[in-house]
Tab-separated table of C-alpha atoms in Angstrom:
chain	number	residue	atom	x	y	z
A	20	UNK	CA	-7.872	-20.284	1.998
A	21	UNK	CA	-9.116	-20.961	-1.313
A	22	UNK	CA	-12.540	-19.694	-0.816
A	23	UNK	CA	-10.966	-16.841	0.996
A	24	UNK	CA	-8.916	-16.034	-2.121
A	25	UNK	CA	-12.521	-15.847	-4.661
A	26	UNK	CA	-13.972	-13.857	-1.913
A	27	UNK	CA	-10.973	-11.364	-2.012
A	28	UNK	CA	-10.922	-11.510	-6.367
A	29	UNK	CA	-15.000	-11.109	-6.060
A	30	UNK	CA	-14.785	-8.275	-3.228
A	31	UNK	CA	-11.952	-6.407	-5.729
A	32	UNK	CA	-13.829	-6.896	-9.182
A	33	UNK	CA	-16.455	-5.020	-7.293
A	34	UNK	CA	-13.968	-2.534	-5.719
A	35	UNK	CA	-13.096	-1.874	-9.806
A	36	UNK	CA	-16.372	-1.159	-10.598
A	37	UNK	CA	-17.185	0.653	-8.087
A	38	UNK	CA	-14.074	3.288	-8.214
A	39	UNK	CA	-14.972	3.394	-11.994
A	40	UNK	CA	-18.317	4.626	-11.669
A	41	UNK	CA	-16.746	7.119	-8.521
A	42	UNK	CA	-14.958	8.788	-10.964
A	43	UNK	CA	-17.236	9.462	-13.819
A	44	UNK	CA	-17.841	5.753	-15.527
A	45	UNK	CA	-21.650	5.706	-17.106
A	46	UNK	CA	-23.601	2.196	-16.717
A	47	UNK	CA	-24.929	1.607	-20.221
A	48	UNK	CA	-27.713	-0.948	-20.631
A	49	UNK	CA	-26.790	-1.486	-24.236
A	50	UNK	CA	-23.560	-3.203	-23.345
A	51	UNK	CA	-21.322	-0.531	-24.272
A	52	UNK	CA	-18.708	-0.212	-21.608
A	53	UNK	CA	-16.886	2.595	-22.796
A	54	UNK	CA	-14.765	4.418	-20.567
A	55	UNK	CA	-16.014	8.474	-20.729
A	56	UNK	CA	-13.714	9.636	-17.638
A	57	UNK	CA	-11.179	7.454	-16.482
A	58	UNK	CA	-7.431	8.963	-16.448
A	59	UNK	CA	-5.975	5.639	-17.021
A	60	UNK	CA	-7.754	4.378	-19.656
A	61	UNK	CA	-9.479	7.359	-22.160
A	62	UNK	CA	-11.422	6.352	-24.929
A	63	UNK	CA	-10.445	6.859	-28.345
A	64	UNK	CA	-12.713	9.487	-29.024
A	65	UNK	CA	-11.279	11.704	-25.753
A	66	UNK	CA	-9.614	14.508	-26.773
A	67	UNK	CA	-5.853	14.598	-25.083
A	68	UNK	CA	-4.540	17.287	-23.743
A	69	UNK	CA	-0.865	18.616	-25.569
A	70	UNK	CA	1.037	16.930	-23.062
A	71	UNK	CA	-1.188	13.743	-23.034
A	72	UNK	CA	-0.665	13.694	-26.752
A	73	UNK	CA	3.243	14.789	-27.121
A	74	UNK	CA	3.750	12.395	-23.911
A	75	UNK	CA	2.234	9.471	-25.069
A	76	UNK	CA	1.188	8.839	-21.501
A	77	UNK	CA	-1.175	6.300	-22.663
A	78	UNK	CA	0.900	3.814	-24.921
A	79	UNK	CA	1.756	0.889	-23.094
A	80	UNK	CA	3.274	-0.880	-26.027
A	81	UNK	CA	6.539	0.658	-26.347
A	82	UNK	CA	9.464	-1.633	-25.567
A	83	UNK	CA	12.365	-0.980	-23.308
A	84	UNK	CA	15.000	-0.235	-26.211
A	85	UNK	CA	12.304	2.176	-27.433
A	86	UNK	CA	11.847	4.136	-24.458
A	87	UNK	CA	15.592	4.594	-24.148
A	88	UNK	CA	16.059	5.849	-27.203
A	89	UNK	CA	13.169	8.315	-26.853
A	90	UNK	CA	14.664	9.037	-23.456
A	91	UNK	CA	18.076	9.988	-25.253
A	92	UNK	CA	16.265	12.173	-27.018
A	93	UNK	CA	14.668	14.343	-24.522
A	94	UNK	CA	17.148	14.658	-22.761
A	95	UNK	CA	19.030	12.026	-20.730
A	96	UNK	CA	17.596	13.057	-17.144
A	97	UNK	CA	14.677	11.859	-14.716
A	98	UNK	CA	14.367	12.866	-11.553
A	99	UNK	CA	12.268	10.922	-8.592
A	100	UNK	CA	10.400	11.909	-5.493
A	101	UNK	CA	10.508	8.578	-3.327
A	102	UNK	CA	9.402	7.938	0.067
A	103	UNK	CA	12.383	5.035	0.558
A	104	UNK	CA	15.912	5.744	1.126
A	105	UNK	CA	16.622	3.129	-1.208
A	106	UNK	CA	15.764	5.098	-4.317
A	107	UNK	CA	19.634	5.850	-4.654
A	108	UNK	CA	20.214	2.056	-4.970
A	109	UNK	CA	17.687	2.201	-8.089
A	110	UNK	CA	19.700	5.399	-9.313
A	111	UNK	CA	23.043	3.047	-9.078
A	112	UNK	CA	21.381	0.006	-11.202
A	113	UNK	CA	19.172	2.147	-13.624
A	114	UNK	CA	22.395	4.531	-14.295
A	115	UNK	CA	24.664	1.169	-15.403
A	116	UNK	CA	21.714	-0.616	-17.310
A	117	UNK	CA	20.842	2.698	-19.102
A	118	UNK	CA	24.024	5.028	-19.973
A	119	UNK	CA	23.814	8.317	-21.072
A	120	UNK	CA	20.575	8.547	-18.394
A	121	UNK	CA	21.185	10.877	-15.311
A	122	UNK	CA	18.506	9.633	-12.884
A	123	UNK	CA	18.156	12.606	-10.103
A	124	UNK	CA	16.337	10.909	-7.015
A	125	UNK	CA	15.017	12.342	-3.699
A	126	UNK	CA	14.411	10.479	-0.661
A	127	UNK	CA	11.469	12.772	0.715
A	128	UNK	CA	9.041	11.501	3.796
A	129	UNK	CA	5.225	11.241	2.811
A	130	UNK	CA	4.104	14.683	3.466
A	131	UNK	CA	7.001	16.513	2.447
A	132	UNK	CA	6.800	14.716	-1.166
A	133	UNK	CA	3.589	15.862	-1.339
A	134	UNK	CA	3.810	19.055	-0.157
A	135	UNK	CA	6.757	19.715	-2.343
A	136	UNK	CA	5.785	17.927	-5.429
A	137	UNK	CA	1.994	20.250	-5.208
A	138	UNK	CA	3.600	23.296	-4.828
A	139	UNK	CA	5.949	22.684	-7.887
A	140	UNK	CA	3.014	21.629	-9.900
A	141	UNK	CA	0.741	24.450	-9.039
A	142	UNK	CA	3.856	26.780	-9.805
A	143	UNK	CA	4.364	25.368	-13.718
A	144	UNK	CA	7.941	23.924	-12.277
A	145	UNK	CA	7.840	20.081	-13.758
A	146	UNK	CA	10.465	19.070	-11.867
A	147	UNK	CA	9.309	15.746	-10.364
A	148	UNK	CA	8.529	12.995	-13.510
A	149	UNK	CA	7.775	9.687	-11.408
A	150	UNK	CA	6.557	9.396	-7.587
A	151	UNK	CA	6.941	6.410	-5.559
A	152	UNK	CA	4.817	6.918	-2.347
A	153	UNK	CA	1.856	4.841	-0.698
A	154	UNK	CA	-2.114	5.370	-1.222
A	155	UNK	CA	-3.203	3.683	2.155
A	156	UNK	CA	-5.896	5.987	2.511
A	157	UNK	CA	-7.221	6.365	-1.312
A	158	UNK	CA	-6.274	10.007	-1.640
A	159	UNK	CA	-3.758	9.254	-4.269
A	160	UNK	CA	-6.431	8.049	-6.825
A	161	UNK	CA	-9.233	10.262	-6.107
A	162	UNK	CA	-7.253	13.489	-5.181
A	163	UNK	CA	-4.073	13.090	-8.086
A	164	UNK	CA	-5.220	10.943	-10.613
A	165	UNK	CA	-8.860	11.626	-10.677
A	166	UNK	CA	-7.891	14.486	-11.291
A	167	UNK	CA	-4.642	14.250	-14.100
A	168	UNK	CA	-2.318	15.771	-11.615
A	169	UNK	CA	-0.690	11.595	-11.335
A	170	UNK	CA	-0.991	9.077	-13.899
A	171	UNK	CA	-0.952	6.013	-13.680
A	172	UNK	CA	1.229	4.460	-16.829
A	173	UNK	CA	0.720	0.263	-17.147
A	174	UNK	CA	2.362	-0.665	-19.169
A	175	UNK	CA	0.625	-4.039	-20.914
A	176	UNK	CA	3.900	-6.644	-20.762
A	177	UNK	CA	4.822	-5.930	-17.455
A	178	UNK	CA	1.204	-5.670	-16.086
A	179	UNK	CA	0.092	-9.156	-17.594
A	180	UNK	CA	1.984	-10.710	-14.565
A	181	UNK	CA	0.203	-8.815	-11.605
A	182	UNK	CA	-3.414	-9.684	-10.241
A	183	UNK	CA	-5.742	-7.176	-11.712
A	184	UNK	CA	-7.400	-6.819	-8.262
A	185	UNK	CA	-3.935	-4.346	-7.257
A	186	UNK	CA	-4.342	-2.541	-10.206
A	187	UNK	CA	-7.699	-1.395	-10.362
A	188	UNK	CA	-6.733	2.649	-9.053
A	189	UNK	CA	-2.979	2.605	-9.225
A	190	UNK	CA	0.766	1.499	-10.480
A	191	UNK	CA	1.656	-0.886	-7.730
A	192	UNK	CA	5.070	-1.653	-7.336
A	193	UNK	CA	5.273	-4.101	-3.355
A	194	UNK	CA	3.324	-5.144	-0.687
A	195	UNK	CA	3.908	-4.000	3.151
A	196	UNK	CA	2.065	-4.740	5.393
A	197	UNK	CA	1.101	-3.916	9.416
A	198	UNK	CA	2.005	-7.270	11.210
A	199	UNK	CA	1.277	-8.248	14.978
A	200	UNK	CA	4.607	-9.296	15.982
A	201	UNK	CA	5.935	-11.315	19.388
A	202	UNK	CA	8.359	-11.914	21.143
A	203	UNK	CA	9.511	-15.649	19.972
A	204	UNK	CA	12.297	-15.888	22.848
A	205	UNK	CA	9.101	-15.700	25.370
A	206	UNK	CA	6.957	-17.830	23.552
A	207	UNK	CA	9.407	-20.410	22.294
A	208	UNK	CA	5.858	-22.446	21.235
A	209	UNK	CA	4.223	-19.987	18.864
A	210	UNK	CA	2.236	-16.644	18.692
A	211	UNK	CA	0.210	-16.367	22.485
A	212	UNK	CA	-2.565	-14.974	20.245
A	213	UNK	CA	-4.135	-16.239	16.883
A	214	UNK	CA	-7.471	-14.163	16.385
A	215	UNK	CA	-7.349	-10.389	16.429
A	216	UNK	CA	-10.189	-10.608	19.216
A	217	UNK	CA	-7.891	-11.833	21.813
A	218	UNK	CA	-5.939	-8.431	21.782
A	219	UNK	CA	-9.326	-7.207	23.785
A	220	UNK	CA	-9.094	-9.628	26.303
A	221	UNK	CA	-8.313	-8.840	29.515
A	222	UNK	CA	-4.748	-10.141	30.175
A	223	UNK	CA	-3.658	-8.160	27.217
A	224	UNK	CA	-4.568	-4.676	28.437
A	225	UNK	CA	-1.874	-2.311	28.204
A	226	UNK	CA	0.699	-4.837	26.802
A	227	UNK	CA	-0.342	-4.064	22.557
A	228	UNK	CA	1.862	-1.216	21.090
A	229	UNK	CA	0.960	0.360	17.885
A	230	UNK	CA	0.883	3.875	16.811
A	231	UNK	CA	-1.673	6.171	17.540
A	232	UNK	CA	-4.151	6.461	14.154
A	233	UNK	CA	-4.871	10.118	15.126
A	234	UNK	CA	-1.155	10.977	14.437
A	235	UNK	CA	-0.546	8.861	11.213
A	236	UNK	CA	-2.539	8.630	8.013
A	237	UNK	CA	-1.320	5.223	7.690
A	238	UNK	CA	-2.383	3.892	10.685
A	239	UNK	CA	-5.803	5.900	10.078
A	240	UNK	CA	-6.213	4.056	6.951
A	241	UNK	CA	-5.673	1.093	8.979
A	242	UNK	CA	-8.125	1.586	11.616
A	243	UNK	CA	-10.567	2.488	8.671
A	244	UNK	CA	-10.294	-0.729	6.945
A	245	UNK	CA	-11.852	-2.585	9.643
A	246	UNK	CA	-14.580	-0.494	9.405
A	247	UNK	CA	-15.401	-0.993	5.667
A	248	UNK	CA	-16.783	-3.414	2.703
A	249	UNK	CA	-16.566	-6.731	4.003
A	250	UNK	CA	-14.436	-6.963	6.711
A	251	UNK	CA	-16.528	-6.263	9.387
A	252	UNK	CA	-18.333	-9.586	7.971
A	253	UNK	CA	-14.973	-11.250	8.118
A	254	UNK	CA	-14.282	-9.601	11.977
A	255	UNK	CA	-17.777	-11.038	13.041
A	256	UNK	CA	-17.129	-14.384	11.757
A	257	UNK	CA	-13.812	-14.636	13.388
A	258	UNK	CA	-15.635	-13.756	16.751
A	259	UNK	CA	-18.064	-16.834	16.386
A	260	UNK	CA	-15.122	-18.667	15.836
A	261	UNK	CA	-13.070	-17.752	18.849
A	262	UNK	CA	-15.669	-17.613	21.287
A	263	UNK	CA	-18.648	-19.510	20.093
A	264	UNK	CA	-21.118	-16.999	20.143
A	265	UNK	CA	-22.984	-14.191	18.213
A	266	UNK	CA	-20.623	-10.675	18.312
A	267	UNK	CA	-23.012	-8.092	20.514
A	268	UNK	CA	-22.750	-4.598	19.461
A	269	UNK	CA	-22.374	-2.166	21.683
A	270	UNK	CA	-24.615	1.324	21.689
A	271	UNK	CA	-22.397	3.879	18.687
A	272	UNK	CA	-21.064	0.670	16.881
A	273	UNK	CA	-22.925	0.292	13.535
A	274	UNK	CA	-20.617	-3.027	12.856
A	275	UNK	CA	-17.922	-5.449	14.411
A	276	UNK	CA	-15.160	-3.213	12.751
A	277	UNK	CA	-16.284	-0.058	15.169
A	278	UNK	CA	-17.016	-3.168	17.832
A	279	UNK	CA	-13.038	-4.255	17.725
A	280	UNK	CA	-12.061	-0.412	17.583
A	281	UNK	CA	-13.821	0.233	20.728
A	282	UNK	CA	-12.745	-3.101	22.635
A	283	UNK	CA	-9.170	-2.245	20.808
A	284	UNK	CA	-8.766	1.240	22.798
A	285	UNK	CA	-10.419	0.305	26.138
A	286	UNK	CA	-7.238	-2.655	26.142
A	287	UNK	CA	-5.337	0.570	26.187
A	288	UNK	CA	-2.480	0.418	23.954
A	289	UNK	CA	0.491	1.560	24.139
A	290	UNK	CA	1.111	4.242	21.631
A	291	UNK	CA	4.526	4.995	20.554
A	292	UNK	CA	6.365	7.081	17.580
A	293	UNK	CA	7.519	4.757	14.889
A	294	UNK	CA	7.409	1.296	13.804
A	295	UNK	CA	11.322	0.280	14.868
A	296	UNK	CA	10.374	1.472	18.624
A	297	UNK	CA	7.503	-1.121	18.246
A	298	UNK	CA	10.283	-3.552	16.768
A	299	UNK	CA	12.474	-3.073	20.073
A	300	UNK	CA	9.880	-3.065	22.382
A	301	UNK	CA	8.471	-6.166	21.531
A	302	UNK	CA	11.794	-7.774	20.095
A	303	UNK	CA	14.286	-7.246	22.811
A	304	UNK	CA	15.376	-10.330	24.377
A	305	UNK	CA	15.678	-11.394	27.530
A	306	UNK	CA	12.205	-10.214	28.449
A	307	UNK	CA	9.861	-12.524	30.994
A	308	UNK	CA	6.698	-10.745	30.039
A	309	UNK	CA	6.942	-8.666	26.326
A	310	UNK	CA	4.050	-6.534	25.261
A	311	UNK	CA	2.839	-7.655	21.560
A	312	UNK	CA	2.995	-4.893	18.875
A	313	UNK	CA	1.184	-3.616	15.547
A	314	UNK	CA	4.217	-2.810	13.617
A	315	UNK	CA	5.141	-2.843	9.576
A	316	UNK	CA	6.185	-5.791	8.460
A	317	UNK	CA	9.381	-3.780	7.054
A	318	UNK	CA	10.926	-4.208	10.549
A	319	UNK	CA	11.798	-7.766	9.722
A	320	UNK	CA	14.797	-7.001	7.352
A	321	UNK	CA	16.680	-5.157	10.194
A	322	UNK	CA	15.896	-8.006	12.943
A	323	UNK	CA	18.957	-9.510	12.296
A	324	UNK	CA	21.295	-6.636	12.755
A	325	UNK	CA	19.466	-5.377	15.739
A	326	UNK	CA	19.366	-8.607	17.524
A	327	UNK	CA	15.422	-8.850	17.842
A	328	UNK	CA	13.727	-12.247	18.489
A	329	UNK	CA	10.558	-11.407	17.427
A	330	UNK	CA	8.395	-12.996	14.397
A	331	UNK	CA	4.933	-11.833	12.667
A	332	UNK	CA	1.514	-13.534	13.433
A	333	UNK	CA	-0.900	-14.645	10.925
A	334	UNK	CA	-3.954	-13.108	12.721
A	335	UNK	CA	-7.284	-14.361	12.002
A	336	UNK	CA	-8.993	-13.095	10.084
A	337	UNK	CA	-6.282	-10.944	8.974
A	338	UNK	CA	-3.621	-8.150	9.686
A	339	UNK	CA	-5.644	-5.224	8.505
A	340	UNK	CA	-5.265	-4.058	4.757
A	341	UNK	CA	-2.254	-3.982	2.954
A	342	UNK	CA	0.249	-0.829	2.217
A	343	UNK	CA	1.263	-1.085	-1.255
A	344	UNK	CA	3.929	0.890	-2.655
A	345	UNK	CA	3.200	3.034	-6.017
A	346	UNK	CA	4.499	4.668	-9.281
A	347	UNK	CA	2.640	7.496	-10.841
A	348	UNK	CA	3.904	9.919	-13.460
A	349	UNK	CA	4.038	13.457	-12.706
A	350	UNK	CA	1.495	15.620	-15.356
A	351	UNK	CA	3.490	18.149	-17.627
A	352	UNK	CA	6.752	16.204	-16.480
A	353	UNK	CA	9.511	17.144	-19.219
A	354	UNK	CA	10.890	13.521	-19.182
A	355	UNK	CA	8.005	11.475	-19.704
A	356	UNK	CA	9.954	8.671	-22.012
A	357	UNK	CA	12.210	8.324	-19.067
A	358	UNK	CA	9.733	8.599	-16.854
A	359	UNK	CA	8.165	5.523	-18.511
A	360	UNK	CA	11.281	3.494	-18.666
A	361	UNK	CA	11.998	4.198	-14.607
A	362	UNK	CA	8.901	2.488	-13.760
A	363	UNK	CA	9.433	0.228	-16.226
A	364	UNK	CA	12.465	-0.480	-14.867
A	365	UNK	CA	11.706	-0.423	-11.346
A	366	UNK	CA	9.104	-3.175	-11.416
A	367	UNK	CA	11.491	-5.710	-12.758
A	368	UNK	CA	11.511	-5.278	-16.442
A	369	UNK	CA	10.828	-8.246	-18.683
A	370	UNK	CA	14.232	-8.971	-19.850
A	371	UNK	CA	14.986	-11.191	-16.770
A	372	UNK	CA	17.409	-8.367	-15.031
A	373	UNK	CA	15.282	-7.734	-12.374
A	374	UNK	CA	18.274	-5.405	-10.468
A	375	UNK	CA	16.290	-2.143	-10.562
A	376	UNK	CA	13.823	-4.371	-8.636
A	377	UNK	CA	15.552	-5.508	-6.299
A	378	UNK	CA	16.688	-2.936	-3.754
A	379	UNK	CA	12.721	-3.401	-3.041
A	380	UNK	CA	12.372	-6.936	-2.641
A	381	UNK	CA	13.298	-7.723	1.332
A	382	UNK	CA	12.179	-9.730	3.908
A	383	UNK	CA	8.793	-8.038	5.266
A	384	UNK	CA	7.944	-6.752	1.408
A	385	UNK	CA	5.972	-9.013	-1.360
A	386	UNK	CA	6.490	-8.679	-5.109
A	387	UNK	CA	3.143	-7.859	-7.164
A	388	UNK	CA	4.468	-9.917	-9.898
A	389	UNK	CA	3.681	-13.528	-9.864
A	390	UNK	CA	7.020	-14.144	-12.051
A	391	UNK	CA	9.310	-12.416	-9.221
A	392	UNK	CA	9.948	-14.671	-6.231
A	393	UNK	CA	9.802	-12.360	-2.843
A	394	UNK	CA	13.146	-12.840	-0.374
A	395	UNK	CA	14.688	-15.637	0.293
A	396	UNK	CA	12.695	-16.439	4.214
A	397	UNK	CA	9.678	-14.566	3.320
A	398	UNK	CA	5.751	-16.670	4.252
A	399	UNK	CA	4.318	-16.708	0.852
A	400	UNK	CA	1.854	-13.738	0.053
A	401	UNK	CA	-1.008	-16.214	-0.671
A	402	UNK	CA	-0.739	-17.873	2.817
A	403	UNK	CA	-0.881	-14.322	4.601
A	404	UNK	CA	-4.392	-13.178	6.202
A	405	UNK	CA	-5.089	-10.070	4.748
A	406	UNK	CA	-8.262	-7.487	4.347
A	407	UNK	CA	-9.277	-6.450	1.151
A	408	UNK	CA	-8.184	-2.597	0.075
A	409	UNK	CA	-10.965	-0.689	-1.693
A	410	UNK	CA	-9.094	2.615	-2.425
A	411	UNK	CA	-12.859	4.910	-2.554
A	412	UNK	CA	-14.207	2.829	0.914
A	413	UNK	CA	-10.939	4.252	2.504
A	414	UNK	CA	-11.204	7.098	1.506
A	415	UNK	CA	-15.039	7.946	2.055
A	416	UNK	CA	-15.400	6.592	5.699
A	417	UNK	CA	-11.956	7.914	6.919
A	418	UNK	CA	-12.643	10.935	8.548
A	419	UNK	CA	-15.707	8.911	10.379
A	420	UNK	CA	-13.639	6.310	11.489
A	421	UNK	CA	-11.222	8.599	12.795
A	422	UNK	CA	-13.816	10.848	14.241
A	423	UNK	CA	-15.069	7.905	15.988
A	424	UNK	CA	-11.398	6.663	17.712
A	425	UNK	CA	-11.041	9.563	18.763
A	426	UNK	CA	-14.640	9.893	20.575
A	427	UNK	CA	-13.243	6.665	22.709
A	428	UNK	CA	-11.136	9.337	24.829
């Protein structure tokens, strides 16, 4: 695990550099590494725009009781496009800790938030300061902030307790992620499968449910990451390992990420709708023979209530690349103080009252933070198999990867 862990750090510092020079970054020989482009980080002599400037979207000094004041001042309102339903939870807790501040929040799926949120930026109507939503597929970096329609505000206290590696393109706030899950009532003695290569088996055709990648940009993104950087190294090892031989490509397969794709769809899935219909499928007890299931690891916070006996496995070599949750702040936003002291406040402060935190942090979700402990029955982030996320490999090889799953028929 530990040499899995430098490979991940090394595989990320490169992913940094590598979105850096993406987006505009110049290699200089002289050993000036002065940022000329990047939206997160200008350079001092970068001239700001008037709401960079009146904003102060780029000070990540000012303190808590300094942003509320400021927020006072401009108002008293922020409003948030969020993907979760449990934004109104943060509106409860951020409303008590900070009087005299209306927070206005809107529980909006993916594309609507982004359709919506676009069309009231391209109209002059600020009415959107923060977004929470997901970049699975690297479109939020190179499509919003590349181009100073999102920013991403990190701010320097909180950000000193999360791994640089998540940081390198966004504002992370958790960790999701797509788990295989089983039945545990049918296998009373652990997961039937252990490497990701056994879901192309034989006995496993037509018993794995997931959903279908040409219907979800998630699950694109997650069929892409197979495909990309080093994980079809990592995909190739794990075949030696299983089977004790060389992996074989076939003919269209340029690596063992397009290899597992293929063998994947030929075990033909079983593609359904949503995540909690992969949840019941698979979790339903009193089943002889359940089908395994590719489902988000979200699902586990409502096992209890639905009565499902089902459990994640820790795949080797891992579960596909993480979702991770993020905060941007909206350009031209009227409420940017506010805006500063909702994200603030959403990632768990640094006063110790971690409440505006905490409608986030469930079972089957992982704090960034290393000073936030995740939910009480939650496997430890660091002992989870997972593939590294390079926002600009996503994003460059998706359409190809998708292209090609669909090819298979």
């Amino acid at each position: 695990m530990l040499k899995r862990k430098k490979l991940l750090a090394a595989l990320l510092a490169g992913t940094m550099m590598l979105s850096l020079v993406g987006c505009g970054k110049k290699a200089d020989t002289s050993g000036d590494t002065t940022d000329t482009t990047d939206p997160s980080t200008p350079p001092a002599e970068t001239q700001l725009t008037p709401w960079e400037e009146a904003s102060q979207i780029y000070n990540t000094e000012e303190t808590d009781e300094e942003l509320y004041q400021k927020a006072l001042d401009e108002g008293g309102t922020v409003t948030l496009y969020s993907i979760s339903s449990r934004c109104t939870k943060v509106e409860a807790a951020f409303e008590e800790k900070y009087p005299g501040i209306d927070c206005v929040p809107f529980d909006i799926s993916t594309n609507e938030l982004l359709e919506k949120v676009t069309r009231e930026y391209e109209a002059g109507k600020h009415v959107a300061d923060v977004v929470h939503i997901k970049d699975q597929d690297g479109s939020m970096w190179n499509q919003y902030v590349a181009n100073k329609t999102f920013y991403n505000y990190q701010p320097a206290d909180i950000f000193a307790h999360i791994d640089p590696s998540y940081t390198a393109t966004a504002t992370p706030l958790y960790i999701e992620l797509t788990q295989l899950f089983y039945n545990t009532e049918a296998y009373p003695d652990g997961s039937p499968i252990t490497n990701i290569w056994q879901l192309t088996e034989p006995q496993w055709k037509g018993k794995i449910m997931m959903q279908n990648p040409l219907d979800n940009l998630s699950w694109g993104s997650w069929i892409t990451g197979f495909c990309v950087g080093e994980e079809p190294n990592r995909l190739a090892e794990a075949y030696k390992a299983l089977y004790g031989e060389e992996l074989k490509l076939s003919d269209g397969c340029e690596n063992a990420g397009y290899e597992f794709l293929k063998r994947l769809h030929a075990n033909e899935p079983i593609f359904t709708a949503s995540s909690d219909a992969i949840a019941e499928a698979v979790g339903t007890p009193g089943q002889k023979d359940p089908p395994v299931g590719f489902c988000a690891s979200s699902k586990l916070r409502k096992a209890a209530d639905n009565g499902w006996v089902f459990a994640p496995v820790n795949l080797e070599p891992d579960t596909g690349i993480p979702a991770v949750n993020t905060l941007y702040v909206v350009e031209g936003c009227e409420h940017p103080a506010a805006a500063k002291l909702l994200i603030r406040f959403m990632m768990g402060g640094i006063d110790g009252d971690t409440s505006g935190y905490k409608p986030f942090n469930t079972l089957g979700g992982w704090p960034v933070r290393d000073d936030i402990e995740p939910a009480e029955g939650s496997t430890p982030f660091s002992e989870i198999n997972v593939a590294p996320f390079d926002a600009d490999e996503i994003y460059v090889n998706y359409n190809a990867v998708r292209d090609f799953w669909q090819m298979l028929g």
